[in-house]
PDB file of C-alpha atoms in Angstrom:
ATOM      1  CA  UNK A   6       0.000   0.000   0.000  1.00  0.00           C
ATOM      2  CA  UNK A   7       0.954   3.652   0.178  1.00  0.00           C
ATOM      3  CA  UNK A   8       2.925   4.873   2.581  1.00  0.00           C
ATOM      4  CA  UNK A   9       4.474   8.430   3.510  1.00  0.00           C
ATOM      5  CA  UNK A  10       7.499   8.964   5.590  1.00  0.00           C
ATOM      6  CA  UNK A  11       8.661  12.494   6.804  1.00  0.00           C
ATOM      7  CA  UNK A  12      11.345  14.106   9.160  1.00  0.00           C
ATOM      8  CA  UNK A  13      10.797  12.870  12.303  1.00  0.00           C
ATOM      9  CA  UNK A  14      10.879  16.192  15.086  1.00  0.00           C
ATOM     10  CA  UNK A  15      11.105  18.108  16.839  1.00  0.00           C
ATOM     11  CA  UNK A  16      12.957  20.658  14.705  1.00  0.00           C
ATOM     12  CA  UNK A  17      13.795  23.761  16.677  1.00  0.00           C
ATOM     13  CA  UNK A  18      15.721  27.073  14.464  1.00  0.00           C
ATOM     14  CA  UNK A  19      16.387  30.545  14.937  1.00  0.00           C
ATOM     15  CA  UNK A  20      14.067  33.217  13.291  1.00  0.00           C
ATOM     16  CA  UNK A  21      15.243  33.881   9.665  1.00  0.00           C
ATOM     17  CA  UNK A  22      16.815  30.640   9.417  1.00  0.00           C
ATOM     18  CA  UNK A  23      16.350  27.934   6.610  1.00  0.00           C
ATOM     19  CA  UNK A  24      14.400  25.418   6.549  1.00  0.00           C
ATOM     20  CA  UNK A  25      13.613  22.181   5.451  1.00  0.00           C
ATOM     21  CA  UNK A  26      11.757  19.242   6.063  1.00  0.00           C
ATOM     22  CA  UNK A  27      11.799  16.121   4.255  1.00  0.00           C
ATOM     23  CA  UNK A  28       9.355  13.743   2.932  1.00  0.00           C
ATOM     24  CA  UNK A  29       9.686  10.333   0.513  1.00  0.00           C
ATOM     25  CA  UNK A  30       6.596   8.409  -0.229  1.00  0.00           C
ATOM     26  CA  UNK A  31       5.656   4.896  -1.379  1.00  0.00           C
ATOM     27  CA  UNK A  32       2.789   4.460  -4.150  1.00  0.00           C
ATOM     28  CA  UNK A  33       1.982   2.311  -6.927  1.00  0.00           C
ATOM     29  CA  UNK A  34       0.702   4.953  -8.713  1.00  0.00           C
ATOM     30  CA  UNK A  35       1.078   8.644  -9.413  1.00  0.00           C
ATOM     31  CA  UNK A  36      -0.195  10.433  -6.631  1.00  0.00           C
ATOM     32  CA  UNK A  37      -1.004  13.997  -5.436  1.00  0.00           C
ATOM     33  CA  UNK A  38       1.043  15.311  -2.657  1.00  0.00           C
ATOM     34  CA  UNK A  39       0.272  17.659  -0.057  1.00  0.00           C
ATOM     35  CA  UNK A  40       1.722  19.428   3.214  1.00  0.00           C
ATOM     36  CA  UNK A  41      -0.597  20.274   5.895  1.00  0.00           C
ATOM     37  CA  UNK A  42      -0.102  22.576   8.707  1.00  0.00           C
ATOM     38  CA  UNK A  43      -1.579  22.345  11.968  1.00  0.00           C
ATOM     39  CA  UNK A  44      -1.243  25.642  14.593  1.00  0.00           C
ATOM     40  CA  UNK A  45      -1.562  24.262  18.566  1.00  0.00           C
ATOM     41  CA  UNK A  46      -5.445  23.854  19.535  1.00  0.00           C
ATOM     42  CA  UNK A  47      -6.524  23.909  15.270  1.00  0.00           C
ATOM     43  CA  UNK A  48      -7.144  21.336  12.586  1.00  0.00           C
ATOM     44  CA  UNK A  49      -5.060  20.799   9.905  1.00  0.00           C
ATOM     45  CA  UNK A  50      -5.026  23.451   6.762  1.00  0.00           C
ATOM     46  CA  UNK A  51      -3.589  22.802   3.360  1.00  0.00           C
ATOM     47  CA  UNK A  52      -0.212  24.549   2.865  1.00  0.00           C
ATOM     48  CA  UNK A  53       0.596  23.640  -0.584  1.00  0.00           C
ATOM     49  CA  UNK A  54       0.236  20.374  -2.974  1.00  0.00           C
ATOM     50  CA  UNK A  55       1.343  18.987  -6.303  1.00  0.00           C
ATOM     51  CA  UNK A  56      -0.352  16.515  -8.374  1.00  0.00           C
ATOM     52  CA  UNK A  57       2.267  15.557 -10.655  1.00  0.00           C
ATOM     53  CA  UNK A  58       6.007  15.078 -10.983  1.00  0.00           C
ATOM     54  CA  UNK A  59       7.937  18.325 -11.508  1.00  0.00           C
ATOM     55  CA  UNK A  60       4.981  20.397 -10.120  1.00  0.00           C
ATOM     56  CA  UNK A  61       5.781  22.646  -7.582  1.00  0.00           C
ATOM     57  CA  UNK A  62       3.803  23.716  -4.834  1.00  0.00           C
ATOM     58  CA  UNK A  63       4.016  27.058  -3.166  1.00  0.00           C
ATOM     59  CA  UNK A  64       2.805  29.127  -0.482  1.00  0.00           C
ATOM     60  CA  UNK A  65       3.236  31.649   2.456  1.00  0.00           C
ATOM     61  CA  UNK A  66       7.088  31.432   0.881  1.00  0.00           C
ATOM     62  CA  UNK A  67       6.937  27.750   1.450  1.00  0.00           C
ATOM     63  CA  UNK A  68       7.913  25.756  -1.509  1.00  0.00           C
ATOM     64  CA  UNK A  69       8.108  22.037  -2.298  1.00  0.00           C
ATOM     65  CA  UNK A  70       9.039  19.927  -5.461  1.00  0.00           C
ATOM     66  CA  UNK A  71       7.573  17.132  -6.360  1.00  0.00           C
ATOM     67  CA  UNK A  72       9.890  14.497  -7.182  1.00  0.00           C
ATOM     68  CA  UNK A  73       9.460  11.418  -9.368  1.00  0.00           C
ATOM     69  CA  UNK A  74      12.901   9.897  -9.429  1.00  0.00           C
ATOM     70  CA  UNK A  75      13.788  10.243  -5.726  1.00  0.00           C
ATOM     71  CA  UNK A  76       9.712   9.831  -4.705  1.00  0.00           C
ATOM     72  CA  UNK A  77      10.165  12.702  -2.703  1.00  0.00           C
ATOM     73  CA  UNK A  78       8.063  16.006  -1.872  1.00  0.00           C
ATOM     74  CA  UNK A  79      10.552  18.533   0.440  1.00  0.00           C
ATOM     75  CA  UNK A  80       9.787  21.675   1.760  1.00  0.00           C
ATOM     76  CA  UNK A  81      11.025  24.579   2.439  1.00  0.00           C
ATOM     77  CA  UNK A  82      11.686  28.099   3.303  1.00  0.00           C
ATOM     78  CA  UNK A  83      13.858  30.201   2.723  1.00  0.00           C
ATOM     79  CA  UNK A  84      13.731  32.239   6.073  1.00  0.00           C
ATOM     80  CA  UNK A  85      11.723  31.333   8.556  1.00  0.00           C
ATOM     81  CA  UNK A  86       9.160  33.387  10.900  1.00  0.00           C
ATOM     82  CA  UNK A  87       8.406  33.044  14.691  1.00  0.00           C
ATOM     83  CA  UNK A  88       4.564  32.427  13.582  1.00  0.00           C
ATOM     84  CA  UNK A  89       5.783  29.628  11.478  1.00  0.00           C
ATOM     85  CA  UNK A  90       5.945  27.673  14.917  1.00  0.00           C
ATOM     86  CA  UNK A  91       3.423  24.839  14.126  1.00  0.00           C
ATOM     87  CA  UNK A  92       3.273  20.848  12.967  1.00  0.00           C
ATOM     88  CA  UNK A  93       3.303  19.972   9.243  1.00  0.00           C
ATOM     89  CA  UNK A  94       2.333  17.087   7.847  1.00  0.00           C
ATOM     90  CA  UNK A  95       3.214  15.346   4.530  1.00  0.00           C
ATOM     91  CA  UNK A  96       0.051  13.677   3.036  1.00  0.00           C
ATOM     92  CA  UNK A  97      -0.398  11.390  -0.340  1.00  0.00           C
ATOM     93  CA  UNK A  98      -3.407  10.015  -1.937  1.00  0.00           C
ATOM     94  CA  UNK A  99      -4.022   8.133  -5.329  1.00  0.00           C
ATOM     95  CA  UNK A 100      -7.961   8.467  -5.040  1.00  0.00           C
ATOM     96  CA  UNK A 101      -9.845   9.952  -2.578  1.00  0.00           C
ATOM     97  CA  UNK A 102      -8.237   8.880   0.534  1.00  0.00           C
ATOM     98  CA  UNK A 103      -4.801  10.511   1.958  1.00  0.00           C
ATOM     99  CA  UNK A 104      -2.261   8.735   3.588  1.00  0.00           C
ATOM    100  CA  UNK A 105      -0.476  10.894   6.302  1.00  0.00           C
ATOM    101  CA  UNK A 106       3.118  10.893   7.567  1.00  0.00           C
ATOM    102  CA  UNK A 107       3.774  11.349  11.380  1.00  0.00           C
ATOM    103  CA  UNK A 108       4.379  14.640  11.253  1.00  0.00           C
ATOM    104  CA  UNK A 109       6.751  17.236  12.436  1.00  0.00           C
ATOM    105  CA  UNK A 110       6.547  19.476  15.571  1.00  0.00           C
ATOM    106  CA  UNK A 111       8.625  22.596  14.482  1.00  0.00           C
ATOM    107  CA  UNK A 112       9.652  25.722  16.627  1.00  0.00           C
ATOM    108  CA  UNK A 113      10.830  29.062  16.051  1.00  0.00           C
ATOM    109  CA  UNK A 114      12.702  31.082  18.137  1.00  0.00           C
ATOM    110  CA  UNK A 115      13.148  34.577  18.186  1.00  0.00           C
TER     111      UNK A 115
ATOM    112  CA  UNK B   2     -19.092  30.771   4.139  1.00  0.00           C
ATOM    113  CA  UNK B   3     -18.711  26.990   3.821  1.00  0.00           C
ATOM    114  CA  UNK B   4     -17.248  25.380   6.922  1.00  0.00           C
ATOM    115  CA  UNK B   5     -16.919  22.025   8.899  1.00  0.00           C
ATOM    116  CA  UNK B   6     -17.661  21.458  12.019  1.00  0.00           C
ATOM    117  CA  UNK B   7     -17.058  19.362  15.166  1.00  0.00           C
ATOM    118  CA  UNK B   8     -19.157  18.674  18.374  1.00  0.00           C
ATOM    119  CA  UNK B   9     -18.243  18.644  20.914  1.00  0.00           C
ATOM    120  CA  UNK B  10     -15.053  20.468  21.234  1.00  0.00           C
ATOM    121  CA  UNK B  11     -14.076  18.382  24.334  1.00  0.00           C
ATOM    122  CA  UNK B  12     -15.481  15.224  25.701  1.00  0.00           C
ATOM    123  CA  UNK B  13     -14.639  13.793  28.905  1.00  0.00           C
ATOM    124  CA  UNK B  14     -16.391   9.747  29.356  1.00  0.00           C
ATOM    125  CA  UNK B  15     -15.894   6.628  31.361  1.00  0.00           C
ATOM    126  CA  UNK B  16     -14.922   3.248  29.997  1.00  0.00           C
ATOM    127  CA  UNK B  17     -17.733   1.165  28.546  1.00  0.00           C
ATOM    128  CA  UNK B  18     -20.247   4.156  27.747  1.00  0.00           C
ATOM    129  CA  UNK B  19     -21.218   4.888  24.226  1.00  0.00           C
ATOM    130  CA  UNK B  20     -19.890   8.196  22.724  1.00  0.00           C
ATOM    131  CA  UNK B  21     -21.322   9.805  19.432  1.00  0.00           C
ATOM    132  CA  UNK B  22     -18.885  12.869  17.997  1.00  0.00           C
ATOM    133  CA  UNK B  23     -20.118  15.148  15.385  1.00  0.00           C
ATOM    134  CA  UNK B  24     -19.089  16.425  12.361  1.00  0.00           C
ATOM    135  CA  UNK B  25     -21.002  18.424   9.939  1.00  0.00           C
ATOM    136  CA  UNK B  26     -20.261  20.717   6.666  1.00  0.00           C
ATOM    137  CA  UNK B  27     -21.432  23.129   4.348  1.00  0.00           C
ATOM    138  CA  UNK B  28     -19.385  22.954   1.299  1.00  0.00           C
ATOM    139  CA  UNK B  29     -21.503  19.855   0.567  1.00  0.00           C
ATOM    140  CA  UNK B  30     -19.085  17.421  -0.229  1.00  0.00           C
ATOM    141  CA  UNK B  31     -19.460  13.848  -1.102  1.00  0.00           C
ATOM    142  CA  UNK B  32     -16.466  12.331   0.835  1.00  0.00           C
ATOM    143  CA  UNK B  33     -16.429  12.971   3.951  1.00  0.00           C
ATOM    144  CA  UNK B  34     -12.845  10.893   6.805  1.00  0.00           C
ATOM    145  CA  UNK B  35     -12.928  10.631  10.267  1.00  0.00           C
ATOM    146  CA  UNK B  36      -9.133  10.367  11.547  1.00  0.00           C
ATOM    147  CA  UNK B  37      -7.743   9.805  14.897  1.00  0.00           C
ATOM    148  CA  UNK B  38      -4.678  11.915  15.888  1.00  0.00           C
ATOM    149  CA  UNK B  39      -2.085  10.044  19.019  1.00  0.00           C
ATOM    150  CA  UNK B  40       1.397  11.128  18.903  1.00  0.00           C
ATOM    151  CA  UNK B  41       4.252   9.235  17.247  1.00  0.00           C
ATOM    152  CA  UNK B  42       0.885   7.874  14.536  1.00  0.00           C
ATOM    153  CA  UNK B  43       0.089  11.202  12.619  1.00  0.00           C
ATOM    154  CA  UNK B  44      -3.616  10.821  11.711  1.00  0.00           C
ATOM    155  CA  UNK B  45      -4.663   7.703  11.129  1.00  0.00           C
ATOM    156  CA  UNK B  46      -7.878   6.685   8.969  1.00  0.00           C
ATOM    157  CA  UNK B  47     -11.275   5.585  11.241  1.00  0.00           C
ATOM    158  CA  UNK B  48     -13.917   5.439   8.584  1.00  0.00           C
ATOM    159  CA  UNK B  49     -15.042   7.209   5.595  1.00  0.00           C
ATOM    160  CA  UNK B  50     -17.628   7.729   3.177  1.00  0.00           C
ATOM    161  CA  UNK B  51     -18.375   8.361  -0.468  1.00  0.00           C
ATOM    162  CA  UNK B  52     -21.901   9.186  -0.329  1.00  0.00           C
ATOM    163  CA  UNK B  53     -25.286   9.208   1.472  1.00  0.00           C
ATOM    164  CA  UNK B  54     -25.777   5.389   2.383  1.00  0.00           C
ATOM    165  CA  UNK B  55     -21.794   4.438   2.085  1.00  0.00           C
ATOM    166  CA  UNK B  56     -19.711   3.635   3.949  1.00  0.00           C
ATOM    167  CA  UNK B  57     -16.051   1.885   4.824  1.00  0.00           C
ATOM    168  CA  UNK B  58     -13.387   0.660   6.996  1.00  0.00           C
ATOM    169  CA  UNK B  59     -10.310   2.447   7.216  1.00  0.00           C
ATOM    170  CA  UNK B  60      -6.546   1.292   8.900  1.00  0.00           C
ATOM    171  CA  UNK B  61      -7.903   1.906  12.698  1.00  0.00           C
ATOM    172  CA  UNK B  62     -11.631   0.715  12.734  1.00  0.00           C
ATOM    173  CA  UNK B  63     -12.428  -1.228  15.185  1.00  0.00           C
ATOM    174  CA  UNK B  64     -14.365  -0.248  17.584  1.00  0.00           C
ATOM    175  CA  UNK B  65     -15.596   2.210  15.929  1.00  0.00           C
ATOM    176  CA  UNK B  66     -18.896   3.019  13.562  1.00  0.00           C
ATOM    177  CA  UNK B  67     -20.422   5.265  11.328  1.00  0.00           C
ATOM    178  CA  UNK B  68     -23.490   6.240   9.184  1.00  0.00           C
ATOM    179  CA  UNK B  69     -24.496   8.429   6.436  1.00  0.00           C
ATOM    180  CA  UNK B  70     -27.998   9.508   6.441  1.00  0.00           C
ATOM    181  CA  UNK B  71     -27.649  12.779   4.643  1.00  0.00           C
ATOM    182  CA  UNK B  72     -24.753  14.735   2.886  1.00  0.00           C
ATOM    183  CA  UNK B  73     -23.768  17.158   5.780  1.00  0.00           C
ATOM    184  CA  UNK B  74     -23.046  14.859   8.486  1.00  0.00           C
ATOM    185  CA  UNK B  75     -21.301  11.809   9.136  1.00  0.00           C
ATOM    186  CA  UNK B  76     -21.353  11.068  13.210  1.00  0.00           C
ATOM    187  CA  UNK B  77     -18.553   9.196  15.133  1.00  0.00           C
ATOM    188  CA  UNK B  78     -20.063   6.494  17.438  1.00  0.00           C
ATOM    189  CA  UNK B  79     -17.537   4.766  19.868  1.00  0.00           C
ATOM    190  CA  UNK B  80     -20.198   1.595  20.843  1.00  0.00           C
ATOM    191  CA  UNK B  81     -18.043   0.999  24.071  1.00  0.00           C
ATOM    192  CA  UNK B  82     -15.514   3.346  25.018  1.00  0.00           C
ATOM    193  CA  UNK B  83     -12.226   2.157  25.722  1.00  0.00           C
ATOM    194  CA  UNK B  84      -9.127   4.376  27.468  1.00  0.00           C
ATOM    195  CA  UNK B  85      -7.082   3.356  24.212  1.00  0.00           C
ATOM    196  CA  UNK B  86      -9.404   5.433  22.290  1.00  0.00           C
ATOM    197  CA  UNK B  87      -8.430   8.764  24.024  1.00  0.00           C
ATOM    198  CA  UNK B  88      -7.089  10.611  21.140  1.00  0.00           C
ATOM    199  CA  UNK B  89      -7.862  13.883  19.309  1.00  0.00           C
ATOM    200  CA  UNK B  90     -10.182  13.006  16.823  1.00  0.00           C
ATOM    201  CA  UNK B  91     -10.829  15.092  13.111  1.00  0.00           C
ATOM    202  CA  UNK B  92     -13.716  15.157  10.336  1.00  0.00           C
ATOM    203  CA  UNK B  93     -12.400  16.004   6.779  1.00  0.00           C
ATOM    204  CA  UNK B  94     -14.486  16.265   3.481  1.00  0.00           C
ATOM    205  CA  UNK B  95     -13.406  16.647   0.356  1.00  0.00           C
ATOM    206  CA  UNK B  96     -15.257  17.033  -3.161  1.00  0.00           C
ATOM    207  CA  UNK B  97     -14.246  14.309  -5.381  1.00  0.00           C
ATOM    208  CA  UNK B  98     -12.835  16.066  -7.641  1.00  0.00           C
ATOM    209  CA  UNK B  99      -8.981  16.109  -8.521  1.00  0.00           C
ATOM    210  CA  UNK B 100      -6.591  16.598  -6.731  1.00  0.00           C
ATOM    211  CA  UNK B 101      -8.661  15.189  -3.305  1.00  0.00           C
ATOM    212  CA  UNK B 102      -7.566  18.421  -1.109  1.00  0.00           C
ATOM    213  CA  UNK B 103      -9.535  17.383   2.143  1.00  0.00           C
ATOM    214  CA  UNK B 104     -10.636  20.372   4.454  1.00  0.00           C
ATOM    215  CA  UNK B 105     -10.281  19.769   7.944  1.00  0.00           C
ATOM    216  CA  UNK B 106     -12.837  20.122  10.836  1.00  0.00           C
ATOM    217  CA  UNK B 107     -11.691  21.909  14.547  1.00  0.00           C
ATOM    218  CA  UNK B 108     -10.979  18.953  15.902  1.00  0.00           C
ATOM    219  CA  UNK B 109     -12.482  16.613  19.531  1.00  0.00           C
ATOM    220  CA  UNK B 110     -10.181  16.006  22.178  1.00  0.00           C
ATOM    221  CA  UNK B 111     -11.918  12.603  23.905  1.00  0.00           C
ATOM    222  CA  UNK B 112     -10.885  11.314  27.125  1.00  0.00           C
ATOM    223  CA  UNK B 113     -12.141   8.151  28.219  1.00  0.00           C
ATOM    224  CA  UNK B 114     -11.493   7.290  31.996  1.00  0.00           C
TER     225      UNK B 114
END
């Protein structure tokens, strides 16, 4: 089956630093990719996504590539923001269903 | 504006009881995921459903059950509450159409004593 494996956490940087955070996936097929982010006490919101190989996603100066030959969806940020403090989660679906990594816890400091 | 909701927010229950959560949304989607959320998992797939009258297993099931009487609403109902079920639970929906972006509900935080 499909499977998604990201950074494991917690990641803690400095304001203005760069980041990223990685993420490989498993799938017999072709299929979309997506971070999530999730701020403390909130659900999950869409960050960015790609739904085929070279695409790349971007938002909020987030960016990720999506990778055929190395199965892998990265992101990352150039310079990173206090309020960027959150959890993001790499998700991958074929159909209708998404399969989730573990997510990562990551922290900002001023 | 179109939205998806959770009730209760928080949900405090002893072992053995049944517990019904709540999710409901507006942008009248046809898929709708319950997911449970423990550390060290990420979000794990309950249940889901692809329309009024469907439904089906996901990874994390059992104990667990659903039904789909209408498009807006697909309830959680934990028949016998166990304290391994104490977990931050979410609702997603999504609209069937390419690329499957799911939106997210608030989120229940269940404790079961």
């Amino acid at each position: 089956g499909n499977s998604v494996t990201q950074m494991e956490g917690p990641v803690t940087l400095s304001e203005e630093a760069f980041l990223t955070i990685n993420c490989t996936y498993t799938a017999t097929g072709y299929p979309s990719l997506f971070w999530y982010v999730q701020y403390p006490g909130e659900g999950l919101q869409l960050l960015l996504k790609a739904t085929k190989a070279d695409d790349k996603g971007s938002n909020k100066g987030f960016e990720a590539t999506y990778r055929k030959e190395t199965t892998s969806f990265h992101l990352e940020k150039g310079s990173v923001q206090v309020s960027d403090s959150a959890v993001y989660f790499c998700a991958g679906g074929e159909a209708q269903k998404l399969v989730f990594g573990q997510g990562t816890r990551l922290t900002i400091n001023p | 504006d179109a939205e998806i909701t959770q009730s209760p927010r928080h949900k405090i229950t002893e072992t053995g009881r049944q517990v019904t959560l709540a999710c409901h949304q507006t942008w009248n989607h046809n898929n709708m995921f319950w997911y449970r959320q423990d550390l060290g998992h990420g979000l794990r797939l309950i249940h889901y459903s692809y329309g009024v009258h469907d439904t089906n297993k996901g990874e994390v099931s059992d104990g667990y059950s659903v039904s789909r009487s209408n498009t807006e609403d697909l309830p959680l109902t934990l028949e016998s509450a166990a304290s391994s079920q104490t977990s931050v639970y979410f609702c997603a929906s999504s609209s069937g159409l390419a690329p499957n972006e799911q939106f997210f509900g608030p989120g229940t935080r269940l404790t079961v004593l």
